[in-house]
mmCIF file of C-alpha atoms in Angstrom:
data_model
loop_
_atom_site.group_PDB
_atom_site.id
_atom_site.type_symbol
_atom_site.label_atom_id
_atom_site.label_comp_id
_atom_site.label_asym_id
_atom_site.label_seq_id
_atom_site.Cartn_x
_atom_site.Cartn_y
_atom_site.Cartn_z
ATOM 1 C CA MET A 1313 38.429 -6.417 31.884
ATOM 2 C CA LEU A 1314 38.786 -10.542 32.705
ATOM 3 C CA PHE A 1315 36.210 -10.827 30.289
ATOM 4 C CA LEU A 1316 37.233 -8.570 27.854
ATOM 5 C CA ALA A 1317 40.804 -10.273 28.104
ATOM 6 C CA LEU A 1318 39.309 -13.394 27.274
ATOM 7 C CA ILE A 1319 37.416 -12.194 24.188
ATOM 8 C CA LEU A 1320 40.445 -11.139 23.589
ATOM 9 C CA ALA A 1321 42.652 -14.588 23.782
ATOM 10 C CA ALA A 1322 39.413 -16.647 21.725
ATOM 11 C CA SER A 1323 39.632 -14.035 18.158
ATOM 12 C CA ALA A 1324 42.793 -14.883 18.959
ATOM 13 C CA VAL A 1325 42.845 -18.316 19.235
ATOM 14 C CA ALA A 1326 40.957 -18.765 16.427
ATOM 15 C CA ALA A 1327 42.496 -16.671 14.420
ATOM 16 C CA ILE A 1328 45.300 -18.591 14.197
ATOM 17 C CA ALA A 1329 43.156 -21.799 13.864
ATOM 18 C CA SER A 1330 42.141 -19.880 10.412
ATOM 19 C CA GLN A 1331 44.965 -18.909 9.497
ATOM 20 C CA SER A 1332 45.887 -22.811 10.191
ATOM 21 C CA LYS A 1333 43.026 -24.968 8.475
ATOM 22 C CA THR A 1334 44.342 -21.835 5.513
ATOM 23 C CA ALA A 1335 47.678 -22.924 5.422
ATOM 24 C CA THR A 1336 46.726 -26.928 5.340
ATOM 25 C CA ASN A 1337 43.550 -27.620 4.182
ATOM 26 C CA ASN A 1338 41.868 -24.079 2.182
ATOM 27 C CA THR A 1339 43.033 -23.059 -1.712
ATOM 28 C CA THR A 1340 43.956 -19.338 -2.168
ATOM 29 C CA ILE A 1341 44.162 -17.098 -5.351
ATOM 30 C CA ASP A 1342 46.951 -14.082 -5.720
ATOM 31 C CA ASN A 1343 46.243 -11.495 -8.060
ATOM 32 C CA GLY A 1344 49.275 -9.520 -7.714
ATOM 33 C CA PRO A 1345 50.666 -7.708 -8.263
ATOM 34 C CA PHE A 1346 54.277 -9.995 -8.144
ATOM 35 C CA PRO A 1347 57.736 -9.480 -7.454
ATOM 36 C CA THR A 1348 60.087 -9.450 -11.599
ATOM 37 C CA ASP A 1349 61.626 -11.591 -10.385
ATOM 38 C CA LEU A 1350 58.945 -14.889 -9.539
ATOM 39 C CA ASN A 1351 60.829 -18.228 -8.454
ATOM 40 C CA GLY A 1352 63.581 -17.159 -10.556
ATOM 41 C CA SER A 1353 61.731 -16.169 -13.766
ATOM 42 C CA ASN A 1354 62.325 -11.755 -14.290
ATOM 43 C CA PHE A 1355 60.614 -12.811 -18.191
ATOM 44 C CA THR A 1356 57.435 -10.518 -18.395
ATOM 45 C CA TYR A 1357 54.523 -11.824 -18.964
ATOM 46 C CA PRO A 1358 52.624 -9.950 -22.192
ATOM 47 C CA HIS A 1359 49.524 -11.131 -20.433
ATOM 48 C CA PRO A 1360 48.730 -10.140 -16.678
ATOM 49 C CA PHE A 1361 48.919 -13.597 -14.844
ATOM 50 C CA GLN A 1362 47.492 -15.547 -11.422
ATOM 51 C CA LEU A 1363 49.152 -18.110 -8.178
ATOM 52 C CA PHE A 1364 47.084 -20.344 -7.631
ATOM 53 C CA HIS A 1365 48.340 -21.028 -3.630
ATOM 54 C CA PHE A 1366 47.844 -25.001 -2.810
ATOM 55 C CA GLY A 1367 49.174 -28.025 -0.597
ATOM 56 C CA SER A 1368 51.289 -30.685 -2.034
ATOM 57 C CA GLN A 1369 53.795 -33.575 -0.262
ATOM 58 C CA GLY A 1370 53.397 -31.351 3.088
ATOM 59 C CA LEU A 1371 54.691 -27.717 1.241
ATOM 60 C CA PRO A 1372 53.126 -25.111 0.060
ATOM 61 C CA LEU A 1373 54.036 -24.157 -2.743
ATOM 62 C CA GLU A 1374 52.343 -21.556 -5.410
ATOM 63 C CA MET A 1375 51.516 -22.336 -9.927
ATOM 64 C CA ALA A 1376 51.180 -19.605 -11.833
ATOM 65 C CA PHE A 1377 48.541 -19.540 -14.557
ATOM 66 C CA ILE A 1378 47.232 -17.563 -17.147
ATOM 67 C CA ASP A 1379 43.274 -16.945 -17.377
ATOM 68 C CA LEU A 1380 41.796 -15.867 -20.387
ATOM 69 C CA PRO A 1381 38.279 -14.878 -21.160
ATOM 70 C CA PRO A 1382 36.273 -15.747 -24.461
ATOM 71 C CA ILE A 1383 36.423 -13.505 -27.163
ATOM 72 C CA VAL A 1384 33.315 -12.072 -29.865
ATOM 73 C CA ALA A 1385 34.145 -10.342 -33.321
ATOM 74 C CA THR A 1386 31.504 -7.960 -34.297
ATOM 75 C CA THR A 1387 31.480 -5.951 -37.384
ATOM 76 C CA THR A 1388 30.630 -2.382 -38.088
ATOM 77 C CA THR A 1389 27.728 -2.354 -41.181
ATOM 78 C CA THR A 1390 29.494 0.126 -43.138
ATOM 79 C CA LYS A 1391 32.104 -0.813 -46.909
ATOM 80 C CA PRO A 1392 35.180 -1.811 -46.979
ATOM 81 C CA GLN A 1393 33.707 -4.081 -44.409
ATOM 82 C CA HIS A 1394 35.727 -3.898 -40.625
ATOM 83 C CA VAL A 1395 36.108 -6.297 -37.622
ATOM 84 C CA ARG A 1396 36.654 -5.849 -34.312
ATOM 85 C CA TYR A 1397 37.155 -8.207 -31.066
ATOM 86 C CA THR A 1398 35.190 -7.827 -27.947
ATOM 87 C CA ARG A 1399 34.874 -9.565 -24.259
ATOM 88 C CA LYS A 1400 31.858 -11.815 -24.984
ATOM 89 C CA LYS A 1401 29.483 -11.221 -22.187
ATOM 90 C CA PRO A 1402 29.712 -13.549 -19.276
ATOM 91 C CA ASN A 1403 28.422 -17.375 -20.288
ATOM 92 C CA PRO A 1404 27.803 -19.216 -17.063
ATOM 93 C CA LYS A 1405 29.185 -22.128 -19.369
ATOM 94 C CA PRO A 1406 31.199 -21.490 -21.122
ATOM 95 C CA LYS A 1407 33.945 -24.014 -23.302
ATOM 96 C CA ILE A 1408 37.579 -24.571 -21.814
ATOM 97 C CA ALA A 1409 40.530 -24.772 -23.190
ATOM 98 C CA LEU A 1410 43.418 -26.744 -21.463
ATOM 99 C CA LEU A 1411 46.998 -25.932 -22.184
ATOM 100 C CA LEU A 1412 50.031 -27.552 -20.941
ATOM 101 C CA HIS A 1413 52.891 -26.470 -21.698
ATOM 102 C CA GLY A 1414 56.740 -28.592 -22.466
ATOM 103 C CA LYS A 1415 59.854 -29.259 -20.327
ATOM 104 C CA ASN A 1416 61.541 -26.608 -22.487
ATOM 105 C CA PHE A 1417 58.784 -23.993 -22.532
ATOM 106 C CA CYS A 1418 56.120 -21.625 -19.913
ATOM 107 C CA SER A 1419 52.553 -21.336 -20.126
ATOM 108 C CA ILE A 1420 53.450 -17.651 -21.805
ATOM 109 C CA THR A 1421 54.545 -19.627 -24.987
ATOM 110 C CA TRP A 1422 50.791 -20.412 -26.406
ATOM 111 C CA SER A 1423 50.343 -17.585 -26.835
ATOM 112 C CA THR A 1424 49.553 -17.447 -30.026
ATOM 113 C CA THR A 1425 47.397 -20.162 -29.689
ATOM 114 C CA ALA A 1426 45.790 -19.188 -26.984
ATOM 115 C CA ALA A 1427 44.061 -15.707 -28.912
ATOM 116 C CA THR A 1428 42.651 -18.462 -30.947
ATOM 117 C CA LEU A 1429 41.170 -20.251 -29.217
ATOM 118 C CA GLN A 1430 40.046 -16.871 -27.735
ATOM 119 C CA LYS A 1431 38.959 -15.627 -30.784
ATOM 120 C CA ALA A 1432 36.980 -19.281 -31.180
ATOM 121 C CA GLY A 1433 35.107 -18.639 -27.750
ATOM 122 C CA TYR A 1434 37.071 -20.530 -24.943
ATOM 123 C CA ARG A 1435 37.881 -19.752 -22.066
ATOM 124 C CA VAL A 1436 41.523 -20.538 -22.347
ATOM 125 C CA ILE A 1437 43.026 -21.497 -18.563
ATOM 126 C CA ILE A 1438 47.740 -21.612 -19.146
ATOM 127 C CA PRO A 1439 48.722 -22.972 -15.618
ATOM 128 C CA ASP A 1440 52.879 -23.066 -14.951
ATOM 129 C CA GLN A 1441 53.088 -26.601 -13.569
ATOM 130 C CA ILE A 1442 55.519 -26.378 -10.694
ATOM 131 C CA GLY A 1443 58.889 -27.507 -11.017
ATOM 132 C CA PHE A 1444 59.092 -24.520 -14.132
ATOM 133 C CA CYS A 1445 59.109 -20.899 -15.269
ATOM 134 C CA LYS A 1446 56.945 -18.854 -12.546
ATOM 135 C CA SER A 1447 55.848 -21.181 -10.328
ATOM 136 C CA SER A 1448 57.154 -22.980 -7.362
ATOM 137 C CA LYS A 1449 60.372 -24.868 -7.508
ATOM 138 C CA PRO A 1450 60.555 -26.936 -4.620
ATOM 139 C CA GLY A 1451 63.395 -28.557 -5.774
ATOM 140 C CA THR A 1452 64.914 -31.942 -4.691
ATOM 141 C CA LEU A 1453 61.674 -31.234 -1.367
ATOM 142 C CA TYR A 1454 58.870 -32.580 -4.373
ATOM 143 C CA GLN A 1455 58.080 -35.730 -5.499
ATOM 144 C CA TYR A 1456 58.196 -35.595 -9.790
ATOM 145 C CA SER A 1457 55.591 -37.838 -10.999
ATOM 146 C CA LEU A 1458 52.771 -37.314 -14.610
ATOM 147 C CA HIS A 1459 49.809 -38.407 -12.272
ATOM 148 C CA GLN A 1460 51.203 -35.626 -9.059
ATOM 149 C CA LEU A 1461 51.305 -33.127 -11.830
ATOM 150 C CA ALA A 1462 48.719 -34.006 -13.652
ATOM 151 C CA LEU A 1463 46.517 -33.673 -9.601
ATOM 152 C CA ASN A 1464 47.914 -30.404 -9.258
ATOM 153 C CA THR A 1465 46.282 -29.194 -12.374
ATOM 154 C CA TYR A 1466 43.099 -30.817 -11.660
ATOM 155 C CA SER A 1467 42.788 -28.988 -8.193
ATOM 156 C CA LEU A 1468 43.415 -25.244 -9.456
ATOM 157 C CA LEU A 1469 40.472 -26.203 -12.179
ATOM 158 C CA SER A 1470 39.048 -26.510 -9.167
ATOM 159 C CA ALA A 1471 39.501 -23.791 -7.022
ATOM 160 C CA LEU A 1472 38.348 -22.041 -10.851
ATOM 161 C CA ASP A 1473 34.888 -24.004 -10.404
ATOM 162 C CA LEU A 1474 35.370 -26.123 -14.091
ATOM 163 C CA THR A 1475 35.332 -29.198 -13.028
ATOM 164 C CA ASP A 1476 32.147 -29.573 -12.595
ATOM 165 C CA PRO A 1477 30.143 -33.042 -13.756
ATOM 166 C CA SER A 1478 27.671 -31.016 -14.941
ATOM 167 C CA ASN A 1479 29.560 -28.457 -17.312
ATOM 168 C CA ASN A 1480 30.456 -29.337 -21.212
ATOM 169 C CA GLY A 1481 33.897 -30.983 -20.287
ATOM 170 C CA ILE A 1482 37.165 -29.185 -21.364
ATOM 171 C CA THR A 1483 39.876 -29.405 -24.452
ATOM 172 C CA VAL A 1484 43.278 -29.851 -23.289
ATOM 173 C CA VAL A 1485 45.862 -29.641 -25.506
ATOM 174 C CA GLY A 1486 49.342 -30.350 -24.470
ATOM 175 C CA HIS A 1487 53.068 -30.026 -26.559
ATOM 176 C CA SER A 1488 55.827 -32.982 -25.724
ATOM 177 C CA LEU A 1489 56.368 -32.815 -22.365
ATOM 178 C CA GLY A 1490 52.759 -31.218 -21.885
ATOM 179 C CA GLY A 1491 51.590 -33.521 -24.393
ATOM 180 C CA MET A 1492 52.153 -36.497 -22.137
ATOM 181 C CA LEU A 1493 51.236 -35.221 -18.871
ATOM 182 C CA ALA A 1494 47.396 -34.448 -20.876
ATOM 183 C CA THR A 1495 47.669 -38.108 -21.814
ATOM 184 C CA ARG A 1496 47.453 -38.438 -18.177
ATOM 185 C CA PHE A 1497 45.276 -36.515 -17.093
ATOM 186 C CA SER A 1498 42.748 -37.484 -19.697
ATOM 187 C CA LEU A 1499 43.397 -40.903 -18.203
ATOM 188 C CA LEU A 1500 42.534 -39.871 -14.678
ATOM 189 C CA TYR A 1501 39.559 -37.537 -14.647
ATOM 190 C CA PRO A 1502 38.238 -38.696 -17.875
ATOM 191 C CA ASP A 1503 34.814 -37.618 -17.292
ATOM 192 C CA LEU A 1504 36.416 -33.818 -17.254
ATOM 193 C CA VAL A 1505 38.353 -34.186 -20.360
ATOM 194 C CA SER A 1506 35.814 -33.458 -23.167
ATOM 195 C CA SER A 1507 38.806 -33.429 -26.662
ATOM 196 C CA LEU A 1508 42.613 -34.556 -26.325
ATOM 197 C CA VAL A 1509 45.001 -32.793 -28.582
ATOM 198 C CA LEU A 1510 48.549 -33.497 -28.308
ATOM 199 C CA VAL A 1511 51.249 -31.676 -30.170
ATOM 200 C CA ASN A 1512 54.050 -33.243 -30.641
ATOM 201 C CA PRO A 1513 53.549 -35.284 -27.557
ATOM 202 C CA ILE A 1514 57.515 -37.496 -25.598
ATOM 203 C CA GLY A 1515 56.413 -40.329 -24.675
ATOM 204 C CA LEU A 1516 54.703 -42.326 -28.140
ATOM 205 C CA GLU A 1517 57.993 -44.704 -27.451
ATOM 206 C CA PRO A 1518 58.306 -46.047 -24.571
ATOM 207 C CA TYR A 1519 62.090 -45.053 -24.507
ATOM 208 C CA LEU A 1520 64.151 -47.814 -21.677
ATOM 209 C CA GLU A 1521 62.618 -50.959 -23.288
ATOM 210 C CA LEU A 1522 63.777 -49.204 -27.024
ATOM 211 C CA GLY A 1523 67.445 -50.037 -25.271
ATOM 212 C CA VAL A 1524 68.227 -46.110 -23.996
ATOM 213 C CA PRO A 1525 70.290 -46.769 -21.008
ATOM 214 C CA TYR A 1526 69.300 -45.449 -17.302
ATOM 215 C CA PRO A 1527 70.767 -42.657 -16.012
ATOM 216 C CA ASP A 1528 71.104 -41.539 -11.825
ATOM 217 C CA LEU A 1529 69.838 -38.581 -11.063
ATOM 218 C CA SER A 1530 72.880 -37.520 -11.054
ATOM 219 C CA VAL A 1531 73.903 -37.822 -14.615
ATOM 220 C CA THR A 1532 70.710 -36.386 -16.068
ATOM 221 C CA LEU A 1533 71.625 -33.226 -12.937
ATOM 222 C CA LYS A 1534 74.787 -33.008 -14.249
ATOM 223 C CA THR A 1535 73.217 -32.509 -17.787
ATOM 224 C CA GLU A 1536 70.841 -30.204 -16.689
ATOM 225 C CA GLN A 1537 73.854 -27.924 -14.478
ATOM 226 C CA THR A 1538 75.421 -27.202 -17.916
ATOM 227 C CA SER A 1539 72.336 -25.953 -19.993
ATOM 228 C CA ASN A 1540 73.259 -22.113 -21.372
ATOM 229 C CA TYR A 1541 71.197 -20.094 -23.918
ATOM 230 C CA MET A 1542 74.253 -21.866 -26.104
ATOM 231 C CA SER A 1543 72.752 -25.145 -26.347
ATOM 232 C CA ILE A 1544 69.371 -24.696 -25.822
ATOM 233 C CA LYS A 1545 69.072 -22.587 -29.441
ATOM 234 C CA GLY A 1546 71.463 -25.697 -29.998
ATOM 235 C CA TYR A 1547 68.720 -28.284 -29.417
ATOM 236 C CA GLU A 1548 65.921 -25.792 -30.485
ATOM 237 C CA GLN A 1549 67.227 -25.058 -33.441
ATOM 238 C CA SER A 1550 67.839 -28.379 -34.794
ATOM 239 C CA THR A 1551 64.999 -30.017 -33.912
ATOM 240 C CA TYR A 1552 61.632 -28.061 -32.841
ATOM 241 C CA TYR A 1553 62.781 -25.402 -35.934
ATOM 242 C CA LEU A 1554 65.177 -28.163 -38.845
ATOM 243 C CA GLY A 1555 67.994 -25.560 -38.981
ATOM 244 C CA ALA A 1556 65.695 -21.987 -38.723
ATOM 245 C CA TRP A 1557 66.299 -19.421 -36.151
ATOM 246 C CA ALA A 1558 63.416 -16.036 -36.370
ATOM 247 C CA PRO A 1559 63.504 -13.711 -33.356
ATOM 248 C CA GLU A 1560 60.090 -15.444 -32.657
ATOM 249 C CA TYR A 1561 62.018 -18.360 -31.109
ATOM 250 C CA ASN A 1562 64.667 -16.701 -29.716
ATOM 251 C CA VAL A 1563 62.805 -15.068 -27.407
ATOM 252 C CA TRP A 1564 61.502 -18.593 -25.879
ATOM 253 C CA ALA A 1565 64.988 -19.979 -25.848
ATOM 254 C CA MET A 1566 66.510 -16.780 -23.419
ATOM 255 C CA MET A 1567 63.062 -16.939 -21.628
ATOM 256 C CA LEU A 1568 64.496 -20.594 -20.688
ATOM 257 C CA ALA A 1569 68.939 -19.436 -20.067
ATOM 258 C CA GLN A 1570 67.143 -17.254 -17.944
ATOM 259 C CA ILE A 1571 65.418 -19.636 -15.681
ATOM 260 C CA TYR A 1572 68.009 -21.076 -16.323
ATOM 261 C CA ALA A 1573 70.944 -18.088 -14.129
ATOM 262 C CA GLY A 1574 68.127 -17.615 -12.561
ATOM 263 C CA THR A 1575 67.605 -17.444 -8.915
ATOM 264 C CA GLU A 1576 65.819 -20.299 -8.224
ATOM 265 C CA ALA A 1577 68.525 -21.996 -10.925
ATOM 266 C CA GLN A 1578 69.889 -24.793 -8.104
ATOM 267 C CA ASN A 1579 65.873 -25.873 -6.996
ATOM 268 C CA PHE A 1580 65.851 -25.329 -10.951
ATOM 269 C CA VAL A 1581 67.688 -28.823 -12.003
ATOM 270 C CA GLU A 1582 67.313 -30.748 -9.545
ATOM 271 C CA GLY A 1583 63.698 -30.072 -10.748
ATOM 272 C CA GLN A 1584 64.563 -30.613 -13.562
ATOM 273 C CA ALA A 1585 66.913 -34.417 -13.135
ATOM 274 C CA ARG A 1586 63.819 -35.714 -11.414
ATOM 275 C CA VAL A 1587 61.329 -34.554 -15.147
ATOM 276 C CA VAL A 1588 63.446 -36.993 -17.603
ATOM 277 C CA ASP A 1589 63.424 -39.577 -14.998
ATOM 278 C CA MET A 1590 59.983 -39.373 -15.275
ATOM 279 C CA VAL A 1591 59.446 -39.701 -18.387
ATOM 280 C CA LEU A 1592 61.799 -42.110 -18.471
ATOM 281 C CA THR A 1593 59.616 -44.877 -15.636
ATOM 282 C CA GLN A 1594 56.327 -43.146 -16.059
ATOM 283 C CA PRO A 1595 55.864 -43.587 -19.555
ATOM 284 C CA VAL A 1596 52.094 -43.189 -21.024
ATOM 285 C CA PHE A 1597 52.957 -45.177 -24.381
ATOM 286 C CA TYR A 1598 50.645 -48.598 -22.756
ATOM 287 C CA GLU A 1599 47.296 -46.844 -21.798
ATOM 288 C CA PHE A 1600 47.319 -45.303 -25.041
ATOM 289 C CA PRO A 1601 44.453 -47.077 -25.983
ATOM 290 C CA ARG A 1602 42.232 -46.486 -22.695
ATOM 291 C CA VAL A 1603 41.313 -43.091 -23.582
ATOM 292 C CA ARG A 1604 38.567 -42.408 -23.741
ATOM 293 C CA SER A 1605 38.252 -38.629 -24.683
ATOM 294 C CA LYS A 1606 37.806 -37.138 -28.677
ATOM 295 C CA THR A 1607 41.545 -36.941 -30.231
ATOM 296 C CA LEU A 1608 43.949 -35.224 -32.011
ATOM 297 C CA LEU A 1609 47.088 -35.998 -32.638
ATOM 298 C CA MET A 1610 49.343 -33.099 -33.782
ATOM 299 C CA VAL A 1611 52.527 -34.452 -35.188
ATOM 300 C CA GLY A 1612 56.101 -32.560 -37.463
ATOM 301 C CA THR A 1613 56.888 -35.910 -38.654
ATOM 302 C CA LYS A 1614 60.592 -34.272 -38.688
ATOM 303 C CA ASP A 1615 61.085 -33.954 -35.213
ATOM 304 C CA THR A 1616 63.301 -36.816 -34.272
ATOM 305 C CA THR A 1617 63.158 -35.509 -30.344
ATOM 306 C CA ALA A 1618 63.438 -38.742 -27.730
ATOM 307 C CA ILE A 1619 64.204 -38.590 -24.056
ATOM 308 C CA GLY A 1620 68.147 -40.395 -23.574
ATOM 309 C CA LYS A 1621 68.864 -40.479 -27.521
ATOM 310 C CA GLN A 1622 71.967 -38.967 -26.475
ATOM 311 C CA TRP A 1623 73.808 -40.907 -24.332
ATOM 312 C CA SER A 1624 72.120 -43.968 -26.649
ATOM 313 C CA PRO A 1625 74.333 -46.030 -28.144
ATOM 314 C CA PRO A 1626 74.543 -46.245 -32.099
ATOM 315 C CA ASP A 1627 72.082 -48.959 -33.040
ATOM 316 C CA VAL A 1628 69.457 -47.191 -29.990
ATOM 317 C CA LYS A 1629 69.304 -43.345 -31.158
ATOM 318 C CA GLU A 1630 68.717 -44.593 -34.893
ATOM 319 C CA LYS A 1631 65.601 -45.928 -34.155
ATOM 320 C CA LEU A 1632 64.191 -43.699 -31.617
ATOM 321 C CA GLY A 1633 62.574 -40.496 -32.122
ATOM 322 C CA ARG A 1634 60.812 -41.124 -35.809
ATOM 323 C CA TYR A 1635 57.887 -39.542 -35.707
ATOM 324 C CA GLU A 1636 57.306 -40.030 -39.459
ATOM 325 C CA LEU A 1637 56.043 -43.472 -37.854
ATOM 326 C CA ILE A 1638 55.410 -43.700 -34.120
ATOM 327 C CA GLY A 1639 52.105 -40.572 -35.281
ATOM 328 C CA LYS A 1640 50.893 -43.147 -37.243
ATOM 329 C CA GLU A 1641 51.454 -45.444 -34.771
ATOM 330 C CA THR A 1642 50.092 -43.797 -31.900
ATOM 331 C CA ALA A 1643 46.814 -42.857 -33.768
ATOM 332 C CA ASN A 1644 45.527 -46.358 -34.780
ATOM 333 C CA MET A 1645 46.212 -47.369 -30.917
ATOM 334 C CA MET A 1646 44.374 -45.106 -29.664
ATOM 335 C CA PRO A 1647 39.894 -46.181 -29.602
ATOM 336 C CA ASN A 1648 39.854 -42.522 -31.357
ATOM 337 C CA CYS A 1649 42.388 -40.480 -33.089
ATOM 338 C CA THR A 1650 42.112 -37.641 -35.754
ATOM 339 C CA LEU A 1651 46.075 -37.333 -37.127
ATOM 340 C CA VAL A 1652 47.063 -34.248 -39.005
ATOM 341 C CA GLU A 1653 50.688 -34.407 -39.719
ATOM 342 C CA PHE A 1654 52.638 -31.419 -41.230
ATOM 343 C CA GLU A 1655 54.752 -34.093 -43.630
ATOM 344 C CA ASP A 1656 57.398 -29.989 -43.430
ATOM 345 C CA LEU A 1657 58.196 -29.401 -39.658
ATOM 346 C CA GLY A 1658 59.814 -29.937 -36.579
ATOM 347 C CA HIS A 1659 58.516 -30.885 -32.295
ATOM 348 C CA ALA A 1660 56.666 -27.546 -32.564
ATOM 349 C CA PRO A 1661 54.417 -26.949 -35.467
ATOM 350 C CA GLN A 1662 51.904 -24.876 -33.503
ATOM 351 C CA ILE A 1663 55.264 -22.003 -33.280
ATOM 352 C CA GLN A 1664 57.270 -23.039 -36.834
ATOM 353 C CA ALA A 1665 54.317 -22.358 -38.216
ATOM 354 C CA PRO A 1666 50.889 -21.088 -36.800
ATOM 355 C CA ASP A 1667 48.787 -20.486 -39.353
ATOM 356 C CA ARG A 1668 49.163 -23.571 -40.515
ATOM 357 C CA PHE A 1669 48.436 -25.218 -37.252
ATOM 358 C CA HIS A 1670 45.893 -23.607 -35.489
ATOM 359 C CA ALA A 1671 43.880 -23.462 -38.507
ATOM 360 C CA ALA A 1672 44.158 -27.354 -38.724
ATOM 361 C CA LEU A 1673 43.641 -27.593 -34.575
ATOM 362 C CA LEU A 1674 40.086 -25.101 -35.048
ATOM 363 C CA GLN A 1675 38.723 -27.337 -38.349
ATOM 364 C CA TRP A 1676 38.562 -30.261 -36.449
ATOM 365 C CA LEU A 1677 37.345 -28.545 -32.816
ATOM 366 C CA ARG A 1678 34.536 -27.812 -35.539
ATOM 367 C CA THR A 1679 34.217 -31.537 -36.006
#
């Protein structure tokens, strides 16, 4: 009996040690099922998603992400010709695309782009960044930085075995804040990023240096706390869609408004206020000349987005967010950059004119 007790005790100690190691050193990927309201978001994703469990800054966190396989078109031999799409047979080294969302969007907002890339043979990875959408919202406990978000994203790719240097590299696509993050990611992991696509990225100008007054965190927090469906719609309608509004725009405004009013609302706005501070104080503007990756800069030139513009004096406002100018200036700063401009589009060309946007994207990817 004593021997059995010792065996049981030793097993218990080993189990505890194993659990501790899992919590502190290892990462896990969870396939669900998940609650309808996950980390303050009850928006229904049309694609299955997973949770990446990992530790960061001493906190246990979970990052929601979508992992979509490549698909290929096949045709029948009968006439008229019919095209159908099937999943590709497993490829040990498929092309990989990583899509990074902006501040006001989520992973799922990339759905149309993801489908386009799948049909072009890409496996598509789309995370919800920490503090956003269906991922953990650590609120005041987390120090937000572009470096940290890039590291979190790299850790996810590593857990998916997608960071092997022998692979063909990853195409990283970022919109708005996601473009700023994609730039930082490419600077931190240049050997991993083969192609970089920036879609109306913020950070193409040094906001504070141009005269944007630096706000105390309490000020941006109050602004975030007042965000609701009407304020989100008003901003996106004018800046993203140039006064137009459509059901396909409304769904994303509703998605965001629900998070602002959801069960994690306080932690969400605390994080969003810190994200604004991150954008203002961690510019990538000065580092564009160091980007080694082949780069595509896609710009809707009617965009007027500029962080801090709304609280800046008139003489500063008038020189901020002029994408018809800063797109060209940024392209000239980057050593291997192609600029595609959409002269009639705003901040979200991939949603406002998806056919034109994706045609230009695929044409560049084929070069």
